[in-house]
Coordinates of C-alpha atoms and ligand atoms in Angstrom, one line a residue:
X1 CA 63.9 -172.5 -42.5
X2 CA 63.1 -169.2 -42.0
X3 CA 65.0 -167.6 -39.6
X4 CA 66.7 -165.0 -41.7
X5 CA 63.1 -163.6 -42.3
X6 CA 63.4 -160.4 -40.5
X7 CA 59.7 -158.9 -40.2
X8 CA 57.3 -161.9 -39.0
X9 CA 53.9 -161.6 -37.9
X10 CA 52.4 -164.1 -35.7
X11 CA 48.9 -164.5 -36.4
X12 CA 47.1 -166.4 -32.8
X13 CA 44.3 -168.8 -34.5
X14 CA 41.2 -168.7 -32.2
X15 CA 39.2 -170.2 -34.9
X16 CA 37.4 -168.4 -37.3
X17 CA 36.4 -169.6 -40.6
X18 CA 38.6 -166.3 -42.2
X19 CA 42.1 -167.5 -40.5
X20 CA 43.8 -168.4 -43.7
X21 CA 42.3 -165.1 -45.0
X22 CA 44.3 -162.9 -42.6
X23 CA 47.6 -164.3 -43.4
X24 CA 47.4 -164.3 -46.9
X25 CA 46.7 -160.6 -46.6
X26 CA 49.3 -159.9 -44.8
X27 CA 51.3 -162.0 -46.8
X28 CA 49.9 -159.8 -49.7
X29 CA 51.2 -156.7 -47.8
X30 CA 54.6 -158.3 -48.3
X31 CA 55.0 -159.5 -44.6
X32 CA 55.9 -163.2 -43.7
X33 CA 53.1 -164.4 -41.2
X34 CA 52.6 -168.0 -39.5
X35 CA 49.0 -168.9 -38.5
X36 CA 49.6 -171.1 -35.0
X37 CA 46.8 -172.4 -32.6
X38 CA 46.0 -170.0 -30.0
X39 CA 47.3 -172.9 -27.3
X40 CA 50.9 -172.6 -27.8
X41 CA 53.1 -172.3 -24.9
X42 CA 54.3 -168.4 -24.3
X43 CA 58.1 -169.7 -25.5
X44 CA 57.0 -170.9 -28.8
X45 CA 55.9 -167.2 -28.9
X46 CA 59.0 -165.6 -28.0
X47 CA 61.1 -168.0 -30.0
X48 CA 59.2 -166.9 -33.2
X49 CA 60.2 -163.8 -32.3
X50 CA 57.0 -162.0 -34.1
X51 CA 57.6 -158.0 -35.1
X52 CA 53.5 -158.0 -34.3
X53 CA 50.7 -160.4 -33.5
X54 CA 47.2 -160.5 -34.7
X55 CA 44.5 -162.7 -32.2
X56 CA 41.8 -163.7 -35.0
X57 CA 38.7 -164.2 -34.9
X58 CA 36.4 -167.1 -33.2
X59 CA 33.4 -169.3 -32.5
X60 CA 33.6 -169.4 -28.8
X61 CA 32.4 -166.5 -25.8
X62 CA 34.8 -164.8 -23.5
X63 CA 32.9 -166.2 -20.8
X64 CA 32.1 -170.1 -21.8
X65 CA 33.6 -172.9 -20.1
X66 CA 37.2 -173.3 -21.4
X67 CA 37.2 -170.9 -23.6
X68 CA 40.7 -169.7 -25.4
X69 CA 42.3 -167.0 -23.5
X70 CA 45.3 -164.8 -23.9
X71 CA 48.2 -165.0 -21.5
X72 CA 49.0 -161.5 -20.4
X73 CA 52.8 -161.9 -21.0
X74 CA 51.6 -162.0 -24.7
X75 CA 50.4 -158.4 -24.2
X76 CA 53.7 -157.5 -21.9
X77 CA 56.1 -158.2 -24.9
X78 CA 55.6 -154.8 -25.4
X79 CA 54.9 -155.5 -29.7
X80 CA 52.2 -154.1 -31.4
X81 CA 48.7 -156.4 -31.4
X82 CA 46.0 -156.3 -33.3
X83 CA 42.7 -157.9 -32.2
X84 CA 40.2 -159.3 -34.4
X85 CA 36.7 -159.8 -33.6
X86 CA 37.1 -162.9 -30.9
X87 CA 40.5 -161.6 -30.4
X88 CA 39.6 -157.6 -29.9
X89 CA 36.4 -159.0 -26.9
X90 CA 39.4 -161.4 -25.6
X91 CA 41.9 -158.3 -25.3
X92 CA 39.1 -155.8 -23.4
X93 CA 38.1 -159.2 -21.5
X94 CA 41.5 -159.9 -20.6
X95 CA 42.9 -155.8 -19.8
X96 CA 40.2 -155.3 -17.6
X97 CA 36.7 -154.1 -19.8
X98 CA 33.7 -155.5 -20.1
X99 CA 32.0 -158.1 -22.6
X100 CA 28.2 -158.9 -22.9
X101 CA 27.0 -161.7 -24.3
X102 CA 24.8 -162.2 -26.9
X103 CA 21.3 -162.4 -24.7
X104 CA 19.8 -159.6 -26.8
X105 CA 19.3 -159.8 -30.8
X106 CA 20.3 -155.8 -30.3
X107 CA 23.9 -156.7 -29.6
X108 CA 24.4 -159.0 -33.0
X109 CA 25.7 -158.0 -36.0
X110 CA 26.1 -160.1 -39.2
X111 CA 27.0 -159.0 -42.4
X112 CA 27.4 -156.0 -44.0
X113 CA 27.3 -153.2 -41.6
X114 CA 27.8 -149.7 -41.6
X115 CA 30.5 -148.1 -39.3
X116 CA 31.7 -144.3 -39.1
X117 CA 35.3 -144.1 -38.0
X118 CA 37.8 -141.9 -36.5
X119 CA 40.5 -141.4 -39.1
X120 CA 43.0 -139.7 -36.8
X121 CA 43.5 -143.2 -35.6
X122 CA 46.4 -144.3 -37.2
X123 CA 44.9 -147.5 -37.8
X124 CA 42.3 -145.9 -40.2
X125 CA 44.5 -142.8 -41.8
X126 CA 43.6 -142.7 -45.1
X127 CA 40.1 -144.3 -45.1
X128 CA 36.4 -143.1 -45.8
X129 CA 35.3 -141.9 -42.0
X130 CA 31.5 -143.9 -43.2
X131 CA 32.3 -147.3 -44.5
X132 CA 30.8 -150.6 -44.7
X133 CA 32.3 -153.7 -42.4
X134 CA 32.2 -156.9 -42.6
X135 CA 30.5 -158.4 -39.0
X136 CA 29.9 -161.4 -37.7
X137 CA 29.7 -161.5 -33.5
X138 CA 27.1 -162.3 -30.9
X139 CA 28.8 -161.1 -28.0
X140 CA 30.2 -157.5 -27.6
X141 CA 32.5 -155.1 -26.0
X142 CA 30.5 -153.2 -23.3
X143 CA 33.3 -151.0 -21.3
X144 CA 36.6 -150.5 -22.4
X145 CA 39.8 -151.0 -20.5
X146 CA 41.5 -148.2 -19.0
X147 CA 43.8 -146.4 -20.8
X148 CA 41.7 -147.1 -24.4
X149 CA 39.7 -145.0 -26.3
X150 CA 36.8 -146.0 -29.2
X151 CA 37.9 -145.4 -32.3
X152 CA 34.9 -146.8 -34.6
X153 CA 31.5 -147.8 -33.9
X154 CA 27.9 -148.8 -35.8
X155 CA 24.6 -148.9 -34.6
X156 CA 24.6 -152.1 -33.1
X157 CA 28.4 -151.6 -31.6
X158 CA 29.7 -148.4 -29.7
X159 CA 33.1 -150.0 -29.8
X160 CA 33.2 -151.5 -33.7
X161 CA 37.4 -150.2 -32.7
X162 CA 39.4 -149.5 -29.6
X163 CA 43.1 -148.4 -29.2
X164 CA 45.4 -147.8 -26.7
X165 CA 48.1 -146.5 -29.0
X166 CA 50.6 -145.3 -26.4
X167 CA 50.8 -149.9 -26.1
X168 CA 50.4 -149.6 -29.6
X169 CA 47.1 -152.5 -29.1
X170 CA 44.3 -152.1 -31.7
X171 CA 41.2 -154.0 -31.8
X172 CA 38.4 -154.1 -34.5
X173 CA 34.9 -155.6 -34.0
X174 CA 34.9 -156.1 -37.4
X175 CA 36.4 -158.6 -40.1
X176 CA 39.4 -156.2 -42.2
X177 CA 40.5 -159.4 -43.8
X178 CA 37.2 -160.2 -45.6
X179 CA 36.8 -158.4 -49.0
X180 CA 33.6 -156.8 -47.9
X181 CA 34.9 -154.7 -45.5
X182 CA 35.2 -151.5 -48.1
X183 CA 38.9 -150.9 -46.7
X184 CA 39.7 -153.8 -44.7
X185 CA 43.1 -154.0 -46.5
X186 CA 44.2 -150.1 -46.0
X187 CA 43.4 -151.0 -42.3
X188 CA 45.5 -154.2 -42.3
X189 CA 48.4 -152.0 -44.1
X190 CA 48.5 -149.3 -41.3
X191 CA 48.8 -152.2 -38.8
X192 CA 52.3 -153.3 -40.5
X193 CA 53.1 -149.9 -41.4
X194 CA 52.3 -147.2 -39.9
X195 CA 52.0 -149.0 -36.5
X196 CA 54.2 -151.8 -36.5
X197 CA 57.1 -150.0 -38.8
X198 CA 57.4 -152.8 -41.4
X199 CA 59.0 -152.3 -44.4
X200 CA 56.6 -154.8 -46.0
X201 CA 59.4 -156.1 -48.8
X202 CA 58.9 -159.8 -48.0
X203 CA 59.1 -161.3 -51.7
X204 CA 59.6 -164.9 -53.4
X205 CA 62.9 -163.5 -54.1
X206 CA 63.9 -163.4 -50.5
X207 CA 62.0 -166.7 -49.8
X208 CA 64.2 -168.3 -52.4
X209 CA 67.7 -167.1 -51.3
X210 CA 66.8 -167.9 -47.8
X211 CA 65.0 -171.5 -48.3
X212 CA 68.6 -172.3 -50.5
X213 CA 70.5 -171.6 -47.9
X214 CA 68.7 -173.0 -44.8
X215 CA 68.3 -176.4 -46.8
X216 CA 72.2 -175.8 -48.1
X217 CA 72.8 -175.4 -44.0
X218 CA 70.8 -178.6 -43.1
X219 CA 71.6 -181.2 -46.0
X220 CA 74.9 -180.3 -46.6
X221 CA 76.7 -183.4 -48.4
X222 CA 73.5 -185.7 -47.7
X223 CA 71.5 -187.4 -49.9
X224 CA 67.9 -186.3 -51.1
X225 CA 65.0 -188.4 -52.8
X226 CA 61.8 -186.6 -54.3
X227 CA 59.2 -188.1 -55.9
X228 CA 57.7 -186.1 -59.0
X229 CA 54.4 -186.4 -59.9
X230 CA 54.4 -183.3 -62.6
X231 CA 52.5 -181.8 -60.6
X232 CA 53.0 -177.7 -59.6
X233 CA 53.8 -178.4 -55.7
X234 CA 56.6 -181.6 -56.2
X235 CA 58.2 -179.3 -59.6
X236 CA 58.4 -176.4 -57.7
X237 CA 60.0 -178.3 -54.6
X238 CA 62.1 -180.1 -57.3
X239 CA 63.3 -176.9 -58.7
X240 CA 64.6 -175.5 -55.5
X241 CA 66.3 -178.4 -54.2
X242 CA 68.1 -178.7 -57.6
X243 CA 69.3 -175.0 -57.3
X244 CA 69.9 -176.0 -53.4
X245 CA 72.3 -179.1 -53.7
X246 CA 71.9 -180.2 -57.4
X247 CA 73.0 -183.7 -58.0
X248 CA 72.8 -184.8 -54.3
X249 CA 68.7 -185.2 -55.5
X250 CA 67.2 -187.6 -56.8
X251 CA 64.1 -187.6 -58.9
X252 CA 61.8 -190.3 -59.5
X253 CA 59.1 -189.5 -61.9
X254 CA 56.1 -192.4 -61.6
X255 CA 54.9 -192.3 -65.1
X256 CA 51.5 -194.1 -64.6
X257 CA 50.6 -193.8 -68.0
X258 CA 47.4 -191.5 -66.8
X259 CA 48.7 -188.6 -67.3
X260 CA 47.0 -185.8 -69.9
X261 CA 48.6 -185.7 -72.9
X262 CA 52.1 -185.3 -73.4
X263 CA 52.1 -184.5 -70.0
X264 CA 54.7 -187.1 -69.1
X265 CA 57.6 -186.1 -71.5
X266 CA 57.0 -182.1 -71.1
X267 CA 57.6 -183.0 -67.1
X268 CA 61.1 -185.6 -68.8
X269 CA 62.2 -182.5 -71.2
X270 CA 61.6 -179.5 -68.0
X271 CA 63.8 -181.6 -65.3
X272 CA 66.3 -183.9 -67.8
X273 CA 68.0 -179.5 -68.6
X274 CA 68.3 -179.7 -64.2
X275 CA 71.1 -180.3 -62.8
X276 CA 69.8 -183.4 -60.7
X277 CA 69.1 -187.5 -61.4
X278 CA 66.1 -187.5 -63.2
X279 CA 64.6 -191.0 -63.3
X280 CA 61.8 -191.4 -65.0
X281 CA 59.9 -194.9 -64.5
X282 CA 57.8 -195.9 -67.3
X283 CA 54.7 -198.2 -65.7
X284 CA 52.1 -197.9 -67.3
X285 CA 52.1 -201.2 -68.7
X286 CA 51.9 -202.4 -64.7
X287 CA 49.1 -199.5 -64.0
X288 CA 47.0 -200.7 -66.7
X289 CA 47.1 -204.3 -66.1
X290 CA 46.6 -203.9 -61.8
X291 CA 43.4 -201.5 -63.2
X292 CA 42.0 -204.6 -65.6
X293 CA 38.5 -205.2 -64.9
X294 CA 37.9 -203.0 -61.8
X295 CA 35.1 -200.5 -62.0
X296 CA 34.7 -199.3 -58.7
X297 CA 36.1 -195.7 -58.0
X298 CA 37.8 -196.3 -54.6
X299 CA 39.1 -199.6 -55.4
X300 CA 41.2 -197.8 -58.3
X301 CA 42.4 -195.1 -56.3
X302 CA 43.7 -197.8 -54.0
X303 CA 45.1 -199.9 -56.5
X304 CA 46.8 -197.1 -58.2
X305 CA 48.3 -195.5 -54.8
X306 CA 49.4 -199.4 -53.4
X307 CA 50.7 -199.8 -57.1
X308 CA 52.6 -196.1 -56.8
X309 CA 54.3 -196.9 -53.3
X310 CA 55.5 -200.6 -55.0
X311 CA 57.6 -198.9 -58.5
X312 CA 58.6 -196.2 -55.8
X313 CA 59.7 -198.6 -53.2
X314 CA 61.4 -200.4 -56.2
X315 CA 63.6 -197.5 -57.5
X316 CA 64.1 -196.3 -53.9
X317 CA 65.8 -199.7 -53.2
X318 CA 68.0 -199.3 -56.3
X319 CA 69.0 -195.5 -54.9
X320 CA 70.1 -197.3 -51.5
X321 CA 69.5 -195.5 -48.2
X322 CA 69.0 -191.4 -48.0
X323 CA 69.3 -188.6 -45.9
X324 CA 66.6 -186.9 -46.5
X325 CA 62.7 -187.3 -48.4
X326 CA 61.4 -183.9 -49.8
X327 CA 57.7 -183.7 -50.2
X328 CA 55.8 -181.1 -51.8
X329 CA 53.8 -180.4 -48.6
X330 CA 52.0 -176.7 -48.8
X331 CA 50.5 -174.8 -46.2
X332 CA 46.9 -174.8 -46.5
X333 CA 47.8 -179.2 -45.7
X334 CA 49.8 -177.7 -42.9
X335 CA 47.5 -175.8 -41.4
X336 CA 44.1 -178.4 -41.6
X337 CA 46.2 -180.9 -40.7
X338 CA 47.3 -178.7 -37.3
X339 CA 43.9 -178.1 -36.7
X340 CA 42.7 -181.6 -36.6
X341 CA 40.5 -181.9 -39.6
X342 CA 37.2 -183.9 -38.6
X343 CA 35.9 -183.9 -42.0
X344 CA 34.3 -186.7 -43.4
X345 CA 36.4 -188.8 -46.0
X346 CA 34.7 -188.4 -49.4
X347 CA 37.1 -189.8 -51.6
X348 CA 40.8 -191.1 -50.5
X349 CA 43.2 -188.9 -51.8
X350 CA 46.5 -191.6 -52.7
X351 CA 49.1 -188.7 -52.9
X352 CA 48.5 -186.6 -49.6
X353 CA 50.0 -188.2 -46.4
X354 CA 53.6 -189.4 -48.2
X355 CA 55.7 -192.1 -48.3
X356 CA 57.8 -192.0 -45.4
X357 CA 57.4 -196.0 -44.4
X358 CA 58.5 -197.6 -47.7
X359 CA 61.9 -195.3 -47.8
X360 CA 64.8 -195.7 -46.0
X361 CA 65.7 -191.9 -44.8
X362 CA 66.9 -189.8 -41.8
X363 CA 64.6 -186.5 -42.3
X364 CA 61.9 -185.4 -44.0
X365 CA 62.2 -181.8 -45.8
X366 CA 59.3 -179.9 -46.8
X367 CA 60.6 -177.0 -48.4
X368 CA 57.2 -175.5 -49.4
X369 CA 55.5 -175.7 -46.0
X370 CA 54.7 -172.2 -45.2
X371 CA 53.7 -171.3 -48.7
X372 CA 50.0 -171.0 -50.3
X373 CA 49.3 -172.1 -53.3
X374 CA 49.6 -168.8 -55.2
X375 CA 52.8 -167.8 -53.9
X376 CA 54.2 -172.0 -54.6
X377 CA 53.2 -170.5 -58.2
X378 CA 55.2 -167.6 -57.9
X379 CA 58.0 -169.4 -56.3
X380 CA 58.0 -171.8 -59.4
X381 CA 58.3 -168.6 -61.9
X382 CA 61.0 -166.8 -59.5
X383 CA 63.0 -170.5 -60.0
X384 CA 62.6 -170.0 -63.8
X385 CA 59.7 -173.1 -64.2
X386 CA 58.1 -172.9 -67.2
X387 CA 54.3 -171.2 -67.0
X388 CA 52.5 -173.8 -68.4
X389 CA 53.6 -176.0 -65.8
X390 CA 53.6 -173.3 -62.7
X391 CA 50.1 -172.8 -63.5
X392 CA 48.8 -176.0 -64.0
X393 CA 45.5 -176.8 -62.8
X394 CA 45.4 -179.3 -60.3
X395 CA 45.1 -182.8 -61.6
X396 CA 44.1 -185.8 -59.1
X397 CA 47.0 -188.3 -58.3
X398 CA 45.0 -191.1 -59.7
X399 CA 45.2 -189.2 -62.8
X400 CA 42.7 -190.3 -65.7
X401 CA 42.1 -193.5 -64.2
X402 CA 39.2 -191.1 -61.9
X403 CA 38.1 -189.9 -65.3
X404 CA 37.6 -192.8 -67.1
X405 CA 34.0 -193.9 -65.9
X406 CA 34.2 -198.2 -65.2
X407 CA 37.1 -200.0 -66.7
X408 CA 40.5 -197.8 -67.7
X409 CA 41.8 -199.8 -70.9
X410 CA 44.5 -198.1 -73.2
X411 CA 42.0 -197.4 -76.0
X412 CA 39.5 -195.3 -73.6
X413 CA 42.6 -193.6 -71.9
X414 CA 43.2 -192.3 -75.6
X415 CA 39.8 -191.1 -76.5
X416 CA 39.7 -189.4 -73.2
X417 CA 43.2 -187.9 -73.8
X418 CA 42.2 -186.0 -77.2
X419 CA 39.1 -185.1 -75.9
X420 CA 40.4 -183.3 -73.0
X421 CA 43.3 -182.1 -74.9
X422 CA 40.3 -180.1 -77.4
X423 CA 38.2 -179.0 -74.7
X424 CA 41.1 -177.3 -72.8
X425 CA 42.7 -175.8 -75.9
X426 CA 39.4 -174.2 -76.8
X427 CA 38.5 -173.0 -73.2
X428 CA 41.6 -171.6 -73.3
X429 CA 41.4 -169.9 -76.5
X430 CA 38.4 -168.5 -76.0
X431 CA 39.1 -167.1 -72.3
X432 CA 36.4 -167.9 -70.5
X433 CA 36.4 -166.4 -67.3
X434 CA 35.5 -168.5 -64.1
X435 CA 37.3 -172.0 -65.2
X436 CA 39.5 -173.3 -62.2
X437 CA 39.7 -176.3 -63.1
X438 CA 38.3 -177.7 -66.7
X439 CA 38.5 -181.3 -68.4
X440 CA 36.8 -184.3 -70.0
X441 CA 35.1 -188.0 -68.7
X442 CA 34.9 -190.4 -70.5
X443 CA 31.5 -192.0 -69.6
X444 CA 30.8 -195.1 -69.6
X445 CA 27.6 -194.6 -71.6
X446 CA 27.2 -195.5 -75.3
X447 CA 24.3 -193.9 -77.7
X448 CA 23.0 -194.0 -81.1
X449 CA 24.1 -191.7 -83.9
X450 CA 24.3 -191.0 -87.5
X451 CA 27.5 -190.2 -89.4
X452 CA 27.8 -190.1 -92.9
X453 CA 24.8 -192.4 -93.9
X454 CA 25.8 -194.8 -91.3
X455 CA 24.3 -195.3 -87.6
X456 CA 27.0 -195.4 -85.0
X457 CA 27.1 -196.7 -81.2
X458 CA 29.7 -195.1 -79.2
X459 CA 30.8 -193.5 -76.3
X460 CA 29.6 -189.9 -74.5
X461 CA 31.5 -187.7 -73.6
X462 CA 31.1 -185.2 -70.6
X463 CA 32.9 -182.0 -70.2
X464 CA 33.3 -180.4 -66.6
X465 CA 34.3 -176.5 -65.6
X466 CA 34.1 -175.0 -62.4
X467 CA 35.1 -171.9 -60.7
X468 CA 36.5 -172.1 -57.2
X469 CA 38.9 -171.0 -55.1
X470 CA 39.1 -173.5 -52.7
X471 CA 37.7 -176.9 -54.4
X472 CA 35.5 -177.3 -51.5
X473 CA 32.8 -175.9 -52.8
X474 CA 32.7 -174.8 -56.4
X475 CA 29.8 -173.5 -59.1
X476 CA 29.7 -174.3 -63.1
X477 CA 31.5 -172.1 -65.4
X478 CA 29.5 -170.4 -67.6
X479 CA 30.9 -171.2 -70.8
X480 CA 29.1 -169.6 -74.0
X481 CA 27.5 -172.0 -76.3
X482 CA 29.5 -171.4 -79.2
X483 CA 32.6 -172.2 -77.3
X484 CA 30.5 -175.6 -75.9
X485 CA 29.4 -176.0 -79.6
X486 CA 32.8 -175.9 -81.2
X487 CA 34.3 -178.0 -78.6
X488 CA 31.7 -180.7 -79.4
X489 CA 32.0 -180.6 -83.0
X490 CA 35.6 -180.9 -83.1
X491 CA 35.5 -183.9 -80.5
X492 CA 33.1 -185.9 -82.7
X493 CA 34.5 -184.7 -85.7
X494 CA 38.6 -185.6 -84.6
X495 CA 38.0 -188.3 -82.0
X496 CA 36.9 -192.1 -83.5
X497 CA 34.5 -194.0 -80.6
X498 CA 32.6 -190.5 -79.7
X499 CA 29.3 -189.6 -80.9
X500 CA 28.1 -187.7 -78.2
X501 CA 29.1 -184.3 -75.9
X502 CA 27.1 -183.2 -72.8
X503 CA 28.0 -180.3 -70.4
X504 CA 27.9 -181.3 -66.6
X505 CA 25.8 -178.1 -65.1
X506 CA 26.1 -179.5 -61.3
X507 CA 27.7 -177.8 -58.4
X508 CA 29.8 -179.0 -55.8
X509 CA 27.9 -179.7 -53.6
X510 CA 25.9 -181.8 -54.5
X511 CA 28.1 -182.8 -56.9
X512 CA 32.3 -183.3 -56.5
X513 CA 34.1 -182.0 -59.0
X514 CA 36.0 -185.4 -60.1
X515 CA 32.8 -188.1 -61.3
X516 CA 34.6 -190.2 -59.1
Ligands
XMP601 P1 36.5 -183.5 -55.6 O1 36.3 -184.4 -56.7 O2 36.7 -184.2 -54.3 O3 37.8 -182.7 -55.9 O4 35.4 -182.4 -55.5 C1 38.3 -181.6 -55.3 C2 39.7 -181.3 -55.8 O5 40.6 -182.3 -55.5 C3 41.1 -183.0 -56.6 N1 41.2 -184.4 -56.4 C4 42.3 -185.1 -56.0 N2 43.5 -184.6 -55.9 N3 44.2 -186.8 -55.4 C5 44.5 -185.5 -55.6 O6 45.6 -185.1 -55.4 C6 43.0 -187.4 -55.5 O7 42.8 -188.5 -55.4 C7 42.0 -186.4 -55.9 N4 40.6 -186.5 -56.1 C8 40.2 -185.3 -56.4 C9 40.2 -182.6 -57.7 O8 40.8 -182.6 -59.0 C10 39.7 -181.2 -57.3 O9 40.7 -180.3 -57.7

């Protein structure tokens, strides 16, 4: 799909923790990069056909057992590399210098470290010759390989940088793609630049004209099916294939009927101006009734995702046999999904892993594979989506259902509804920094209170912000209390069957960010 991008880096994953870091920087420089395992055979190399390559970072020692290596022909392409930390000891290690391992506390380095630098490098032109780098290595270059010369070093590394710039190879001790390096992003820059001769004008723009006409190229008169969820990835997919072959897709919208509020018809009134078959299937009746009397929190995710796959199978069968499925698939999935995720399952996420059993189709097309979330948000705007939709906060696939603590019935689905609709409006208002991701539970608790003269019983209501950039881990935002206070008094006030507003104060971990 992207063969009409002209400047490609090839980024070699030896596994570091920082990986997806170094391509979206040089992604950010306006370069097209692909993160691939650092096992692929030399002719998936070649037949990228990468302007540069960078060898990240990794766990392992030059000289364990099985440990990555580089195949020489990599180096005799004669294209510019850059080595990072694993991949700068695997390049002396592999072109004849010397590594030491870690046997001496001396030789480690973690953290911030400061590292004086040769600036007629032209890796570090335009830098501070003292800076501060970001380390993190047990093991260390002891001798370089002939023909290269040290171009940066700190106390507890003589050769923090090495260069042979007559091969044009460059290799940094040191993390550029971490923020803390002070000017790990000027260094990254010179790599594609100055180095490698990039022009660096990769944009959404381009990504768009050439995505259109590779999937123009590869669907031609066929058939396509998509299933919307609202969401930012399956609208921003639906949106290009609509500009790609219009009326040859096929939407199905799933309306649950747990959705936030007027979420549903602002996703019918955005797609019915396209130029495609919008269906929109109106189930909630069904959801609701399969979701009577359950309580338990993975029993409704499965109901609701074996409930999902039924309407869809149902409208599928109506639409007869495709050519293709498009899925909303985006790269981060790509890339755990290539690395073999052995991550425990916390909670069964319905909408990732597709529908391809319960659909009769040729292909699957995946038109947002080699996108990160920021830039799928940027694609969306590029396409004309509307913003409140292209930044949308991610919202589970199960929907409220997750939200709604014990039973989902229609009446707590509408308290829930109005509540989160206040708390959001007012967050918003009020721009408070450090809110990812920001909405309301309806507990299942019920408390006294006084209104008017009159005691009441009814339901709590719990409001949850956090700030993260990868929802792995996430902390609470810190929302001032007379943001929290009017928030509460215009959910007790507005919403009948609430009497009661707490503030969840609990990071992930230990807590997730969904109650269930
Ligand atoms: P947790 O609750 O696991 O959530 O800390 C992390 C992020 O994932 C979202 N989430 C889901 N997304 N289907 C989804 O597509 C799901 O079943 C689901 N459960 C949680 C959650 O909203 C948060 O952004």
């Amino acid at each position: 799909m992207l063969d009409k991008v002209q400047e490609k880096i090839l980024i070699l994953d030896f596994g570091s923790q920082y990986n997806q870091l170094i391509a979206r920087r040089v992604r950010e420089c306006g370069v097209y990069c692909e993160l691939r395992p650092f096992s692929i055979p030399f002719e998936e190399i070649r037949a990228f056909s990468p302007s540069a390559i960078i060898l990240s970072g990794g766990p392992s020692s030059v000289y364990s057992p099985g440990a990555p290596s580089l195949s020489p022909q990599v180096v005799s392409l004669g294209i510019p590399i850059l080595g990072i930390c694993y991949g700068a000891q695997l390049l002396a290690h592999t072109l004849g210098g010397t590594v030491v391992p870690a046997d001496s506390l001396a030789s480690r380095e973690y953290g911030h470290t400061d590292t004086q630098f040769d600036t007629t490098s032209a890796l570090f032109s335009g830098i501070g010759e003292n800076s501060v780098v970001w380390m993190s290595h047990g093991d260390s270059v002891k001798e370089l390989p002939s023909g290269f010369r040290a171009v940066a070093k700190s106390a507890g590394c003589p050769f923090a940088a090495f260069e042979d710039s007559s091969r044009r190879i460059y290799a940094v001790q040191f993390h550029p793609e971490v923020s803390h390096t002070e000017y790990g992003m000027i260094i990254i820059k010179n790599f594609l630049t100055a180095i490698s001769s990039l022009k660096c004008t990769w944009s959404m723009a381009d990504y768009r004209q050439s995505s259109i006409k590779a999937i123009r190229e590869k669907v031609g008169n066929g058939k396509a099916l998509l299933a919307l969820s609202g969401g930012v990835d399956s609208s921003v997919a639906a949106a290009l294939m609509s500009e790609a072959i219009g009326s040859n897709l096929t939407c199905v919208f799933v309306d649950h009927g747990l959705l936030r509020k007027d979420e549903g018809d602002e996703v019918e009134k955005i797609f019915s101006a396209y130029p495609v078959n919008f269906i929109r299937v109106n189930a909630s009746k069904l959801f609701l009734s399969s979701l009577s009397g359950v309580t338990e929190p993975e029993k409704k995710r499965k109901i609701i995702g074996e409930t999902f796959i039924r309407v869809f199978e149902e409208q599928a069968k109506k639409i007869g046999s495709v050519d293709f499925l498009v899925q909303g698939t985006i790269y981060p999935d790509v890339i755990e999904s290539g690395m073999g995720s052995n991550a425990a399952v916390i909670k069964s996420h319905h909408n990732v892993g597709g529908l391809p059993d319960y659909v009769d189709f040729k292909e699957i097309i995946e038109p947002l594979r080699f996108l990160f979330k920021d830039e799928v948000r940027a694609l969306g705007s590029e396409l004309g989506l509307p913003a409140s939709l292209v930044n949308r906060q991610p919202f589970p696939g199960p929907g409220l259902a997750i939200r709604v603590i014990g039973e989902v019935t229609g009446e707590k689905l509408a308290i829930l509804r109005e509540a989160d609709f206040i708390f959001r409006t007012e967050l918003e208002a009020a721009q408070v920094e450090g809110a990812s991701q920001y909405f309301a539970v309806l507990t299942n608790t019920k408390s006294v209170g006084v209104m008017g003269d009159s005691r009441t019983y009814d339901y709590t209501v719990a409001l949850r912000s956090v700030k993260t950039s990868d929802f792995m881990t996430a902390t609470i935002t810190h929302i001032p209390y007379p943001v929290l206070e009017k928030v509460s008094n215009r959910i007790v006030n507005e919403i009948r069957g609430v009497n009661r507003v707490v503030y969840d104060i609990t990071a992930k971990p230990p807590a997730t960010v969904e109650w269930e």
